[in-house]
Short mmCIF file of C-alpha atoms and ligand atoms in Angstrom, two decimals:
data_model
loop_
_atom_site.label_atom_id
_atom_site.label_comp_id
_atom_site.label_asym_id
_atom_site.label_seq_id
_atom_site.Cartn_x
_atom_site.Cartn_y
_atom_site.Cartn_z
CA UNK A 93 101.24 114.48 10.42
CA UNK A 94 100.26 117.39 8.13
CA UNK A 95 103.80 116.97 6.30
CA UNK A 96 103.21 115.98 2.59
CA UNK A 97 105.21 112.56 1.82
CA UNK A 98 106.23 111.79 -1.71
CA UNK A 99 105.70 108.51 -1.25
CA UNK A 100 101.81 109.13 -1.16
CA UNK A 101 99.17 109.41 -3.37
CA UNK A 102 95.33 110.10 -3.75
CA UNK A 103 93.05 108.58 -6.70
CA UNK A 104 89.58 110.40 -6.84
CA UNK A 105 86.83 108.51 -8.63
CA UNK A 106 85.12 111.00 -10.68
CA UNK A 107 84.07 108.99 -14.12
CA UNK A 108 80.21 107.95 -13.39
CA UNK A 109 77.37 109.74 -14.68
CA UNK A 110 75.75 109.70 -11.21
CA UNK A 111 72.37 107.75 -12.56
CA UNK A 112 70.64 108.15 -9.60
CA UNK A 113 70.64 112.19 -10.30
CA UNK A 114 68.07 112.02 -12.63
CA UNK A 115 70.13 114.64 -14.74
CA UNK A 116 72.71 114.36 -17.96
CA UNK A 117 75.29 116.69 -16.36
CA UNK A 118 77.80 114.60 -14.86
CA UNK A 119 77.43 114.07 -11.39
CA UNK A 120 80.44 115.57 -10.28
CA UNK A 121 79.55 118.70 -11.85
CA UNK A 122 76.90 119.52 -9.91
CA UNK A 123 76.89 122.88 -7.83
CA UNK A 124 77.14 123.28 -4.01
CA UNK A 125 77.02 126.66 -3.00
CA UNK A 126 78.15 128.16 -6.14
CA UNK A 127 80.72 125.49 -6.64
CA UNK A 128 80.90 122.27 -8.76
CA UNK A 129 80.90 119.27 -6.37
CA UNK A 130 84.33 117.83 -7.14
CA UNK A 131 86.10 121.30 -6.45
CA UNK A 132 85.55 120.70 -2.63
CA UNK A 133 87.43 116.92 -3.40
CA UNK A 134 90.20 118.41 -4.99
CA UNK A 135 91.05 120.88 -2.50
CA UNK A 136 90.32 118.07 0.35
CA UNK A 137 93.31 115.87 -1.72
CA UNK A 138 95.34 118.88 -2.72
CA UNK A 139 96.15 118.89 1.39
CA UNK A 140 97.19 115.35 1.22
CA UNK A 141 99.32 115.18 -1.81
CA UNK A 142 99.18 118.41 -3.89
CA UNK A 143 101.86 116.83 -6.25
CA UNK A 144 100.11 112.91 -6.96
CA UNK A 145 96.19 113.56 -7.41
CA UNK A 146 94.91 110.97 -10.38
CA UNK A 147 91.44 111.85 -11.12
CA UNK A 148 89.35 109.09 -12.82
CA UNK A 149 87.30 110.59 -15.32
CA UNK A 150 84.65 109.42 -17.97
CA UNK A 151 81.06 110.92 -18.42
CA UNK A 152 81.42 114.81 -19.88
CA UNK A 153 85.70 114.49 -19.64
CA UNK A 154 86.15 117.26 -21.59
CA UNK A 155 84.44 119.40 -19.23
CA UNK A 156 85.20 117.47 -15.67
CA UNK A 157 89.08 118.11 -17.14
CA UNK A 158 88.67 122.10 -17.86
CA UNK A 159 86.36 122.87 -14.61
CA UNK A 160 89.64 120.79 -12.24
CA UNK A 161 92.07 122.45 -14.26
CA UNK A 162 91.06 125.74 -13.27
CA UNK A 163 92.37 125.11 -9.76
CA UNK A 164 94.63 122.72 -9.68
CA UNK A 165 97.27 120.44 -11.36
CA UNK A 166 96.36 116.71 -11.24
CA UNK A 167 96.72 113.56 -13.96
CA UNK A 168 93.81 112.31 -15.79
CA UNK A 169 92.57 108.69 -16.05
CA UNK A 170 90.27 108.04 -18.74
CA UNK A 171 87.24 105.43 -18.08
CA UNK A 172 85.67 105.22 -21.41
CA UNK A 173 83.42 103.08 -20.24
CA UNK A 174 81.84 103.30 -16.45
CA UNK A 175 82.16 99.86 -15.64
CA UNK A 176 82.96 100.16 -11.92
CA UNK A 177 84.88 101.45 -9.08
CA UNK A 178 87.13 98.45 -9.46
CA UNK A 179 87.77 99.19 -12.98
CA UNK A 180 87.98 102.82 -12.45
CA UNK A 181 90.81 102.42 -10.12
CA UNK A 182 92.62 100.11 -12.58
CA UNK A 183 92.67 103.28 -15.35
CA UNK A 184 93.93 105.34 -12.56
CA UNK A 185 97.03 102.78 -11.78
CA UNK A 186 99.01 103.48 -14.73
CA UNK A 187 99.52 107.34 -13.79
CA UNK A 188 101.20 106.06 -10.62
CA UNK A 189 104.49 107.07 -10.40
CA UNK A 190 107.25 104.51 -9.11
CA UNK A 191 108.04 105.94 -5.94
CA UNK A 192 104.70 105.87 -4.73
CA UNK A 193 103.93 103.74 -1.88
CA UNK A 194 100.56 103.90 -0.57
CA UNK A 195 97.23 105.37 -1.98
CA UNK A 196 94.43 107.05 -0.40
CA UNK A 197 91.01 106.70 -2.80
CA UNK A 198 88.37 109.13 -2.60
CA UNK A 199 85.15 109.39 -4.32
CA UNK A 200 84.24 112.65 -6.35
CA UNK A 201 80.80 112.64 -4.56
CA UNK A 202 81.86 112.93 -1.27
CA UNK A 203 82.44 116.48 -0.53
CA UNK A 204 81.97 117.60 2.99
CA UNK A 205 85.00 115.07 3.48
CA UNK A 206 87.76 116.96 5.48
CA UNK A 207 91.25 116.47 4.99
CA UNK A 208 91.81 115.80 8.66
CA UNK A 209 89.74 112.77 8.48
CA UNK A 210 92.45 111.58 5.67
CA UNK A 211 95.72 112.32 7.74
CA UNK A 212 93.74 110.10 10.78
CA UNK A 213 93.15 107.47 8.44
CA UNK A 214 96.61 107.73 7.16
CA UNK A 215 97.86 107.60 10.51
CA UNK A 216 95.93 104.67 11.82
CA UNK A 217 97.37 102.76 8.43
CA UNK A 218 100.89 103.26 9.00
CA UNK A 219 100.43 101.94 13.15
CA UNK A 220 99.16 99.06 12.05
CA UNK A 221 101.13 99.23 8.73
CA UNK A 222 98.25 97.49 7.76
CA UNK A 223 97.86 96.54 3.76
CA UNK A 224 94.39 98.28 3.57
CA UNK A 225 92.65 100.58 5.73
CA UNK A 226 88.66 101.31 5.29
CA UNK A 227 86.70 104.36 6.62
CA UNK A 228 83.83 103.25 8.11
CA UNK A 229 80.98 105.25 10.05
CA UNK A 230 77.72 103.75 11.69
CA UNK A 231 74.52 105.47 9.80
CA UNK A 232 70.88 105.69 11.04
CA UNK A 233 69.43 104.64 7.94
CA UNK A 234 72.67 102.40 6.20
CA UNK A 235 70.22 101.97 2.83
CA UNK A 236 72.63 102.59 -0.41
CA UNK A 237 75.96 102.10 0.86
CA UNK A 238 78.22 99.19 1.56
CA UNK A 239 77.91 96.87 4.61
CA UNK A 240 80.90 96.25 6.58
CA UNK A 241 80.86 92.38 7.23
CA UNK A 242 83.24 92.08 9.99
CA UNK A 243 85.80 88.72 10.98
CA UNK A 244 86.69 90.36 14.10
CA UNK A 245 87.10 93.80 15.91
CA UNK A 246 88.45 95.92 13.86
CA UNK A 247 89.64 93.37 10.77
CA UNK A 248 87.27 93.44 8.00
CA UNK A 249 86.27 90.10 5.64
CA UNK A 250 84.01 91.86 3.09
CA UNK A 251 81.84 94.54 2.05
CA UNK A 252 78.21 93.41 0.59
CA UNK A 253 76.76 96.52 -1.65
CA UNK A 254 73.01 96.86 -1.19
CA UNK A 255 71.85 95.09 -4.21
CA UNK A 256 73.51 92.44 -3.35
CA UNK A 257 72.93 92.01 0.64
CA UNK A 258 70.49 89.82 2.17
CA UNK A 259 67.67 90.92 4.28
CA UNK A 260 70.11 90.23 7.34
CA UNK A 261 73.30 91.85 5.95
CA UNK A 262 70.71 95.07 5.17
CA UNK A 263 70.45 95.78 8.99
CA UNK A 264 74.44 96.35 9.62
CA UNK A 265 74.44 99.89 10.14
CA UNK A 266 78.11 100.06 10.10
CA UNK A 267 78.61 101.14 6.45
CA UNK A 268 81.78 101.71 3.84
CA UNK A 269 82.29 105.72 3.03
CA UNK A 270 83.98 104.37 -0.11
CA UNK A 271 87.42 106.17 1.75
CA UNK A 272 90.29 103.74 1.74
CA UNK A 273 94.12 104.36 2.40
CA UNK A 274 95.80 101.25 0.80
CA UNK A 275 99.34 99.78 -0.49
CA UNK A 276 100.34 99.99 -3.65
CA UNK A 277 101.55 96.38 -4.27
CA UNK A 278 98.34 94.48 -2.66
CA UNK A 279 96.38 97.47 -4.46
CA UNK A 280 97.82 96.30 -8.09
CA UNK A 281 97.53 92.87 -7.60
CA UNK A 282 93.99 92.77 -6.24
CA UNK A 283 91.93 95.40 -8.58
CA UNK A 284 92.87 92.95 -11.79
CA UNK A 285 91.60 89.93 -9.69
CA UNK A 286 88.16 91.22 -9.40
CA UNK A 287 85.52 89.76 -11.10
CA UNK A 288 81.74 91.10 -11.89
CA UNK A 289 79.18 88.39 -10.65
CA UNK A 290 77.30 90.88 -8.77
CA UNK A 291 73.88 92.42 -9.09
CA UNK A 292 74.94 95.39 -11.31
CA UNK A 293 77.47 93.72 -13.00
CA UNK A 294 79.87 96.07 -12.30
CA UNK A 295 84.19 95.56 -10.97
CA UNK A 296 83.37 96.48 -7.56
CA UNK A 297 86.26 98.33 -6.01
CA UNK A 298 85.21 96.57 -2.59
CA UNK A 299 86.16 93.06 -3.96
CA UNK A 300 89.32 93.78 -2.66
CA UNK A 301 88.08 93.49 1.08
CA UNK A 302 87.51 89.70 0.59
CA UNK A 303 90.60 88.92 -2.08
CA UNK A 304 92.75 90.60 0.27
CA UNK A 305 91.14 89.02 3.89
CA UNK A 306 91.26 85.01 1.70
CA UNK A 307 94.52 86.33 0.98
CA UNK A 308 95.45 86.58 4.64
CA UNK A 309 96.29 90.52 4.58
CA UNK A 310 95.67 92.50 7.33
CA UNK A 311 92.44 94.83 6.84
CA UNK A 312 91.32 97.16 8.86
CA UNK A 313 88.58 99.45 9.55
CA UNK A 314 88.50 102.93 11.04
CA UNK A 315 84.95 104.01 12.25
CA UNK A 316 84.48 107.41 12.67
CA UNK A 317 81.45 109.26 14.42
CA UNK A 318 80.10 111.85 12.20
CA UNK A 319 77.97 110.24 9.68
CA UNK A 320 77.51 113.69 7.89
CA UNK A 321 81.01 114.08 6.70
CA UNK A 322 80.57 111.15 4.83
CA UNK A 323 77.56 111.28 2.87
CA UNK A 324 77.58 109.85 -0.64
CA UNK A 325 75.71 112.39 -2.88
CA UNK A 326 73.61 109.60 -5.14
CA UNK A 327 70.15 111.57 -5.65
CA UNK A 328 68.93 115.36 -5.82
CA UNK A 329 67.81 114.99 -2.17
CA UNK A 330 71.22 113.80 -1.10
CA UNK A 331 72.88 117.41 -3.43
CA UNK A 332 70.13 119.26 -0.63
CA UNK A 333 71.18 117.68 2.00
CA UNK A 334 74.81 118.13 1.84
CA UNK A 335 74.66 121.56 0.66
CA UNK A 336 72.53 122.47 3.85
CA UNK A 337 75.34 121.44 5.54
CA UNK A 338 77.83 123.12 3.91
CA UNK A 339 75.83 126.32 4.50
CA UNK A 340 76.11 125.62 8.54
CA UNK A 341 79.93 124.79 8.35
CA UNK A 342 82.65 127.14 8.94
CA UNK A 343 84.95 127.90 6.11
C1 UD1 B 72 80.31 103.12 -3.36
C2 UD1 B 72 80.81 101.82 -2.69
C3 UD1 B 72 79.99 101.59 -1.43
C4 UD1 B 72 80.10 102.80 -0.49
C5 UD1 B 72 79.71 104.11 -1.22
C6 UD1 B 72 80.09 105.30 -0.34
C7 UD1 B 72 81.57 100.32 -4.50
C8 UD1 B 72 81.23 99.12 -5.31
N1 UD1 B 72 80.64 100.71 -3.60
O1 UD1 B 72 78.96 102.88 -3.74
O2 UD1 B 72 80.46 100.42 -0.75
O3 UD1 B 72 79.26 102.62 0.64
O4 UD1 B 72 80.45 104.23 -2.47
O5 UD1 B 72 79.65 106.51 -0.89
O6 UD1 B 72 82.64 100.86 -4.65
N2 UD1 B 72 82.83 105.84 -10.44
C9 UD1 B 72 83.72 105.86 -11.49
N3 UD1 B 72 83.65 104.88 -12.44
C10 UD1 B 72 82.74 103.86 -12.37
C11 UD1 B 72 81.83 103.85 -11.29
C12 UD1 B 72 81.90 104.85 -10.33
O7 UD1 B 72 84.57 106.74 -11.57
O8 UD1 B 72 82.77 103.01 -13.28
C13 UD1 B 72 82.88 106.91 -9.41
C14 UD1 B 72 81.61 107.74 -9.34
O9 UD1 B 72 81.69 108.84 -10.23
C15 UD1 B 72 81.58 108.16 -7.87
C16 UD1 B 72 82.34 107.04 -7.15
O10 UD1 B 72 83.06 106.33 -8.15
O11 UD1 B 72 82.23 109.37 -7.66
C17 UD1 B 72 81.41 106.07 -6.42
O12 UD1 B 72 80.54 105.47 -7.35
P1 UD1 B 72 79.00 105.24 -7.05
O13 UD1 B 72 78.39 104.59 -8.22
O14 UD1 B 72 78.39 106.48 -6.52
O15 UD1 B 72 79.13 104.14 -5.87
P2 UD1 B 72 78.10 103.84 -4.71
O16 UD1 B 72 76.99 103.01 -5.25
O17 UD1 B 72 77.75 105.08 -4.02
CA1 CA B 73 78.03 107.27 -4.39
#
């Protein structure tokens, strides 16, 4: 399916300040192998849909904007304020351009994310021609991300975040990469319905997972093998990690 379509495009979420890091560069900005972490992201989307790349952007802009622009031509979302993924997606909606159809959203701190993995997803979407399609992967050691809560094989009721899970919903090992190719329409309509009576406060992007499945839309999940290619850089440790791997990859 390597073809670009025009009716396609990707949203990275690049806007938080990446507290975890322990650092005041913006997460994003931080180097793997000579390189700032969202460079590997762009050129991931660039092979999806070199002409429709929104990137959401908020802590350091300024210098998020001048290190993309360097390589490539995307549209800029400003989040002034990091209030979520939910809310980051709803600055990016506004740079979507009529024709587009469906939307793949990646996060800025998932680099070792191949572009491969996207067309598959992509694929998958459009034989179900599903409304929203989640990359999932099973992980040894789930803690930090999202918890798939499942209402059947393969369909998808909610994702609990870990401050917000129970000691029960902690042990799914099946977790959300934060990877999701989605329609435009049921995307619109369900980022303003979210709400933020959660832990953090925060519009969580994954909301959507239960508006959409109370809604009666068809949501599916697409559990891939590697855990690896989907690690969320959130600490220092997790910057070592995937840069170790990186290092072992082929280019
Ligand atoms: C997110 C998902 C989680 C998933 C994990 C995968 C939500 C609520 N949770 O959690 O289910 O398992 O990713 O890695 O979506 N960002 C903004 N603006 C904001 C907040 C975040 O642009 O207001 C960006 C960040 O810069 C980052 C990405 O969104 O690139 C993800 O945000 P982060 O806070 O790292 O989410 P996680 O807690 O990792
Ligand atoms: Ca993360």
């Amino acid at each position: 399916m390597k073809c670009e379509r025009n009716d396609l495009a990707v949203i990275i979420l690049a806007a938080g300040l990446g507290t975890r890091m322990k650092s005041d560069r913006a997460k994003v900005l931080h180097e793997i192998i000579g390189r700032p972490m969202i460079w590997y992201v762009i050129e991931t989307a660039k092979k999806v849909a070199s002409n429709s790349i929104v990137v959401v952007i908020g802590h350091q802009a300024e210098k998020v904007r001048e290190v993309i622009s360097r390589s490539a031509d995307v549209k800029y979302a400003l989040q002034e304020k990091q209030l979520g993924t939910g809310h980051a997606v709803l600055c990016a909606m506004r740079y979507i351009s009529e024709k587009i159809k469906k939307i793949v959203i990646l996060c800025g701190d998932v680099p070792l994310l191949s572009s491969d993995t996207i067309y598959h997803l992509i694929e998958n979407h459009d034989k179900f021609n599903c409304d929203l399609s989640i990359l999932g992967v099973e992980m040894e050691n789930p803690k930090g991300y999202g918890r798939i809560l499942f209402a059947e094989e393969q369909q998808v009721s909610g994702i609990v975040e870990e401050a917000d899970a129970t000691d029960e919903q902690k042990k799914i090992n099946k977790v959300n990469t934060g990877i999701y190719c989605v329609n435009k329409i049921f995307l619109e309509e369900s980022v303003k319905k979210i709400k933020t009576n959660n832990a953090q406060e925060e519009f969580y992007l994954t909301d959507i997972i239960k508006i959409g499945h109370e809604a009666g839309k068809d949501i599916r999940i697409l559990i891939m093998n590697d855990p690896e290619e989907f690690i969320g850089i959130n600490t220092s440790e997790d910057l070592k990690r995937v840069e170790e791997i990186m290092m072992r990859r082929p280019m």
